[in-house]
């Protein structure tokens, strides 16, 4: 599958929602934890070797499951392959919890659900659709309807 | 750079609804500029990702365009109904796409220009603020006593769907003004289990439903009603709201215990 890698690399250079040095393993033989710079930008998690400017990899955070594992550890796996886990060992339990919370909220789909939720709440409270003033009430992406889960 | 391509492809092809789909002709970038040619592809927009497939029935996407940091503009190509996705990055190539007609072109340009995560985040933040303001003004209105109920504070936090039989179900307006007195998030009144509440165990509180699934954006159709009661807005702005939201469950339980006690001691 082709993708615009150049733009993705550019995205990796943007200010991050969250970034830290975390020991990480990718799902393959050995599952060896290696120290990486992990950076959350929009719905992508980039990971770098700590001394390099370009990421070695990126994870699109849609349809993924963030699991708190043992102490200081959390994992990311994807719906269609739940056994393949990317593991992250944080420095502290607190850091681990922060990342779990941040990653659970990092997907575009989560953002969409929040938006629809707020829109609905505001409409119920005020009787007005808050998106009307922006002229975007009819946009498919903002609909709470049969065509959207 | 590696990308979790298998998962990305799965996201593209799974049955979670797309924001926009359709055929577009995509300009083929050739090294030697032997004229321009276009190839018809099936495009699927999901969130901030634009996928294209060789054919509509293809099982895997051919390519992906990540739509962050880009602008979408009509372009002066030789083709009618052409538009381009351009990136801020100066040297980056543009994606030139051609729609079937004026309406299709306009629809695509609109859909694509609002596709970025950043844009979505902006709108969410704006709505968060609006909701907070709506809560505040509603709470201010409620200072003047409007309801005749004497059950006091506890009633404010009970989930209307769990009202015991002897009380009339609260009106939608009432239900929402009670929500807003402390926290203003939840959708209890839309719960499908609003049947008086005595015949079956109370529904799991919304946050447990979503915590149990704990998958971001998992597309199970049964999640639809739960969405309205969806997790408390993530970056919950103030602790008091979060506190009240969690406190609802306690208040409901406390109320049930008290009801049970009253009935248990004739």
XYZ file of C-alpha atoms in Angstrom:
415
model
C 0.000 0.000 0.000
C 1.427 3.336 -1.006
C 1.252 6.248 1.324
C 2.546 9.783 1.490
C 5.541 9.011 3.635
C 6.993 12.436 3.176
C 3.962 14.038 4.750
C 3.952 11.485 7.512
C 7.585 12.283 8.273
C 6.680 15.937 8.322
C 3.878 15.167 10.744
C 6.365 13.381 12.985
C 8.251 16.645 13.309
C 5.191 18.562 14.518
C 4.730 19.452 18.180
C 3.517 16.373 19.954
C 0.586 15.918 22.271
C 2.867 13.713 24.276
C 6.444 12.552 23.954
C 8.737 10.549 26.163
C 11.547 8.080 26.184
C 9.960 4.734 26.807
C 11.185 1.206 26.429
C 9.221 -0.429 23.690
C 8.935 -3.757 21.941
C 7.341 -4.568 18.611
C 5.452 -7.812 18.086
C 8.007 -10.205 16.710
C 10.249 -12.956 18.005
C 11.982 -12.063 21.194
C 9.845 -9.046 22.068
C 12.931 -7.241 23.197
C 12.331 -3.908 24.867
C 14.389 -1.101 23.434
C 14.598 2.496 24.485
C 12.733 4.682 22.043
C 11.507 8.225 21.794
C 7.769 7.800 21.527
C 5.753 10.690 20.181
C 1.998 11.107 19.880
C 0.879 13.422 17.095
C -2.807 13.490 16.174
C -3.809 9.859 15.697
C -0.326 8.570 15.017
C 2.230 7.242 17.441
C 5.743 7.699 16.084
C 8.748 6.012 17.557
C 12.359 7.013 17.049
C 15.757 5.703 18.002
C 16.688 8.160 20.687
C 19.442 9.818 18.716
C 17.761 10.012 15.340
C 15.617 12.699 13.782
C 13.515 10.425 11.617
C 11.139 7.924 13.148
C 11.709 4.229 12.530
C 8.026 3.612 12.634
C 4.509 4.932 12.987
C 1.347 3.395 14.345
C -2.039 4.614 13.197
C -4.151 4.610 16.321
C -7.537 3.644 14.913
C -9.404 0.492 15.912
C -6.753 -0.294 18.426
C -6.923 -1.490 21.987
C -4.854 0.077 24.720
C -4.334 -2.332 27.584
C -2.789 -1.728 30.940
C -0.550 -4.693 31.499
C 1.602 -5.302 34.548
C 3.145 -2.512 36.555
C 4.473 0.364 34.460
C 3.553 -1.492 31.277
C 0.858 -0.949 28.698
C 0.322 -2.404 25.272
C -1.250 -1.430 21.988
C -2.870 -4.041 19.806
C -5.180 -3.841 16.826
C -8.657 -5.223 16.465
C -7.903 -7.649 13.689
C -4.770 -9.046 15.354
C -5.256 -8.878 19.116
C -2.327 -11.148 19.964
C 0.199 -8.943 18.252
C 1.109 -6.423 20.882
C 3.339 -3.411 20.952
C 4.535 -3.178 24.541
C 5.655 -0.097 26.371
C 7.458 -0.086 29.681
C 7.261 3.284 31.377
C 9.504 4.711 34.059
C 6.675 5.010 36.569
C 3.153 3.743 37.050
C 1.949 7.325 36.839
C 3.546 7.835 33.464
C 2.004 4.577 32.338
C -1.505 5.687 33.339
C -1.053 9.021 31.614
C -0.093 7.352 28.367
C -2.944 4.867 28.562
C -5.424 7.725 29.011
C -3.890 9.818 26.270
C -3.776 6.955 23.778
C -7.337 5.890 24.436
C -8.417 9.362 23.438
C -6.058 9.701 20.525
C -8.119 8.250 17.728
C -10.066 10.272 15.231
C -13.042 8.044 15.935
C -12.935 8.918 19.625
C -12.823 12.600 18.761
C -15.784 12.156 16.487
C -17.793 10.419 19.194
C -16.975 13.238 21.607
C -18.106 15.797 19.104
C -21.374 14.046 18.458
C -21.889 13.678 22.182
C -21.324 17.392 22.848
C -23.455 18.379 19.918
C -26.264 16.252 21.226
C -25.947 17.559 24.772
C -25.899 21.174 23.700
C -28.866 20.647 21.453
C -30.824 19.063 24.246
C -29.961 21.799 26.689
C -30.367 24.789 24.470
C -32.623 23.501 21.721
C -30.097 24.681 19.180
C -27.662 22.780 17.037
C -24.269 24.263 17.848
C -22.892 23.372 14.449
C -25.370 25.485 12.564
C -23.509 28.702 13.116
C -20.496 27.183 11.395
C -22.574 25.908 8.535
C -21.459 22.357 9.054
C -24.526 20.669 10.492
C -25.090 18.534 7.438
C -21.589 17.152 7.225
C -21.601 13.380 7.221
C -18.777 13.201 9.712
C -20.818 14.959 12.396
C -23.940 12.879 12.127
C -25.383 10.742 14.773
C -27.414 8.524 12.588
C -28.057 5.154 11.138
C -25.064 5.341 8.879
C -22.694 5.946 11.705
C -22.096 3.604 14.622
C 9.697 4.250 8.014
C 7.488 1.379 9.013
C 3.758 1.778 9.281
C 1.288 -0.694 10.742
C 0.014 -1.255 7.220
C -2.033 -4.341 7.871
C -4.031 -2.550 10.533
C -4.342 0.546 8.408
C -5.633 -1.530 5.500
C -8.057 -3.223 7.828
C -9.340 0.133 9.007
C -9.826 1.129 5.379
C -11.845 -1.907 4.459
C -13.770 -2.719 7.589
C -17.389 -1.743 7.761
C -17.005 1.337 9.923
C -18.770 4.024 7.928
C -16.782 6.285 5.697
C -17.127 10.051 5.592
C -17.199 10.161 1.832
C -16.721 7.749 -1.029
C -16.753 7.873 -4.784
C -14.862 7.489 -7.993
C -12.266 10.075 -8.831
C -9.714 10.244 -11.521
C -6.285 10.559 -10.090
C -3.529 12.223 -12.030
C -0.639 9.918 -12.596
C 2.695 11.468 -11.868
C 5.150 10.466 -14.516
C 8.812 11.281 -14.397
C 9.120 12.342 -18.007
C 5.950 14.367 -18.354
C 4.636 12.564 -21.387
C 1.408 14.449 -21.149
C -0.767 13.895 -18.178
C -2.887 10.862 -17.705
C -5.481 10.021 -15.163
C -6.557 6.761 -13.646
C -9.971 6.131 -12.214
C -9.864 4.883 -8.656
C -12.370 4.271 -5.909
C -11.766 6.689 -3.057
C -12.776 6.247 0.563
C -12.414 9.008 3.123
C -12.330 7.917 6.754
C -11.417 10.511 9.297
C -8.168 12.154 8.257
C -7.247 9.345 5.892
C -8.003 9.201 2.202
C -7.713 5.707 0.800
C -7.859 4.732 -2.825
C -8.565 1.370 -4.330
C -7.854 0.055 -7.768
C -11.460 -0.963 -8.042
C -14.487 -0.529 -5.855
C -14.464 -4.221 -5.020
C -10.739 -4.387 -4.275
C -10.086 -5.984 -0.940
C -7.079 -3.889 -0.111
C -6.346 -0.235 -0.608
C -3.808 0.667 -3.226
C -2.773 3.797 -1.440
C -3.342 6.224 1.346
C -3.066 9.985 1.672
C -2.768 11.251 5.238
C -4.644 14.531 5.351
C -2.836 16.598 7.947
C -1.237 19.874 7.066
C -2.806 20.125 3.665
C -5.106 22.412 1.757
C -7.644 21.458 -0.825
C -8.136 23.783 -3.745
C -9.717 23.929 -7.111
C -7.053 23.790 -9.708
C -6.493 25.111 -13.150
C -5.737 21.803 -14.733
C -6.818 21.127 -18.268
C -9.500 18.956 -16.777
C -12.856 20.202 -15.677
C -13.888 19.480 -12.076
C -10.298 19.102 -10.979
C -9.050 19.870 -7.504
C -5.777 19.373 -5.721
C -4.621 18.325 -2.291
C -1.486 20.299 -1.507
C 0.787 20.031 1.443
C 2.498 22.835 3.348
C 5.771 21.100 2.790
C 7.170 23.027 -0.170
C 8.692 20.223 -2.159
C 5.813 17.851 -1.750
C 3.836 16.736 -4.734
C 0.201 17.630 -4.977
C -2.511 15.075 -5.568
C -4.656 16.161 -8.475
C -8.057 14.592 -8.568
C -10.905 14.927 -11.003
C -14.532 14.455 -10.110
C -17.398 13.401 -12.325
C -19.242 16.668 -12.134
C -19.661 19.959 -10.328
C -21.658 18.569 -7.424
C -19.271 15.700 -6.854
C -16.299 18.034 -6.957
C -17.828 20.410 -4.450
C -18.763 17.580 -2.140
C -15.247 16.177 -2.207
C -13.586 19.521 -1.678
C -15.824 20.205 1.302
C -15.309 16.781 2.811
C -11.559 16.836 2.347
C -10.969 20.333 3.649
C -12.582 19.405 6.940
C -10.974 16.038 7.258
C -7.995 16.842 9.405
C -7.662 15.739 12.980
C -6.725 19.287 13.897
C -9.961 20.614 12.523
C -11.976 18.025 14.394
C -10.145 18.856 17.579
C -10.891 22.527 17.107
C -14.598 21.883 16.749
C -14.638 19.571 19.774
C -12.907 22.169 21.917
C -15.359 24.804 20.802
C -18.312 22.586 21.654
C -16.786 21.720 25.009
C -16.708 25.400 25.824
C -20.244 25.896 24.621
C -21.490 23.022 26.704
C -19.790 24.409 29.762
C -21.386 27.776 29.165
C -24.779 26.218 28.602
C -24.430 24.316 31.861
C -23.491 27.415 33.748
C -26.364 29.473 32.446
C -28.803 26.676 33.059
C -27.521 26.265 36.591
C -27.907 29.977 37.115
C -31.526 29.770 35.987
C -32.213 26.964 38.360
C -31.353 29.008 41.405
C -34.992 30.113 41.461
C -37.080 27.183 42.730
C -39.120 25.716 39.924
C -39.930 22.203 40.971
C -42.228 21.163 43.782
C -40.240 18.077 44.607
C -39.157 17.709 48.173
C -36.646 14.956 47.717
C -33.917 17.523 47.585
C -30.389 17.116 46.443
C -30.384 13.387 45.819
C -32.940 13.672 43.062
C -30.587 15.916 41.126
C -28.144 13.193 40.486
C -30.357 10.207 39.967
C -30.532 8.774 36.569
C -34.089 9.363 35.359
C -34.055 5.892 33.861
C -33.778 4.407 37.324
C -36.688 6.174 38.986
C -38.648 3.805 41.239
C -42.188 3.057 40.156
C -43.963 5.397 42.538
C -42.399 8.459 40.973
C -43.351 9.797 37.638
C -40.517 9.754 35.167
C -38.870 13.108 35.032
C -39.407 15.176 31.968
C -36.586 15.609 29.552
C -36.158 19.195 30.616
C -36.167 18.246 34.245
C -33.755 15.459 33.652
C -31.315 17.718 31.967
C -31.547 20.503 34.404
C -30.736 18.041 37.113
C -27.731 16.860 35.246
C -26.436 20.325 34.816
C -26.715 21.308 38.433
C -23.385 19.755 39.116
C -21.916 18.094 36.115
C -23.430 18.502 32.752
C -22.436 15.378 31.008
C -24.343 12.243 30.379
C -27.310 11.079 28.461
C -29.217 9.083 31.016
C -32.599 10.199 29.774
C -31.993 8.625 26.443
C -31.229 5.263 27.929
C -33.382 2.572 26.377
C -34.026 0.972 29.760
C -36.362 3.677 30.907
C -39.183 1.423 32.063
C -39.612 2.429 35.650
C -36.511 0.609 36.628
C -37.893 -2.006 38.934
C -38.081 -5.059 36.750
C -34.478 -5.407 35.784
C -31.142 -4.486 37.214
C -30.070 -0.960 36.455
C -28.001 -0.601 33.322
C -24.289 -0.405 33.737
C -23.175 3.171 34.047
C -22.006 4.532 30.725
C -18.351 4.717 31.572
C -18.195 1.023 32.397
C -19.636 0.115 29.071
C -16.956 1.976 27.269
C -14.222 0.939 29.668
C -15.149 -2.678 29.124
C -14.786 -2.332 25.416
C -11.771 -0.118 25.847
C -11.147 -0.219 22.145
C -10.880 3.146 20.513
C -13.470 3.462 17.859
C -14.496 -0.158 17.748
C -17.335 -0.397 15.291
C -19.753 -2.699 17.061
C -23.253 -1.690 16.075
C -24.591 -2.317 19.557
C -22.565 0.566 20.823
C -24.930 3.108 19.343
C -27.121 4.027 22.317
C -24.099 3.912 24.544
C -22.487 6.515 22.419
C -24.832 9.133 23.686
C -23.820 8.273 27.202
C -20.321 8.066 25.970
C -17.329 8.467 28.202
C -17.124 11.717 29.994
C -15.377 14.136 27.699
C -11.820 13.099 27.800
C -10.072 16.210 28.742
C -12.761 16.882 31.292
C -12.225 20.457 32.019
C -12.903 20.712 35.657
C -12.647 18.258 38.445
C -16.045 19.135 39.827
C -17.671 17.911 36.636
C -15.716 14.702 36.693
C -16.486 14.347 40.361
C -20.188 14.806 39.812
C -20.231 12.451 36.901
C -18.688 9.677 38.925
C -20.766 10.653 41.889
C -23.989 9.947 40.043
C -23.443 6.252 40.343
C -22.938 6.518 44.079
C -25.980 8.690 44.487
C -28.102 6.231 42.550
C -26.864 3.302 44.584
C -27.354 5.160 47.826
C -30.871 5.991 46.799
C -31.640 2.386 45.947
C -30.284 1.182 49.275
C -32.458 3.683 51.040
C -35.553 2.638 49.107
C -34.792 -0.972 49.848
C -34.332 -0.200 53.500
C -37.661 1.596 53.665
C -39.390 -1.377 52.123
C -37.476 -3.892 54.203
C -38.484 -2.398 57.476
C -42.306 -2.331 57.567
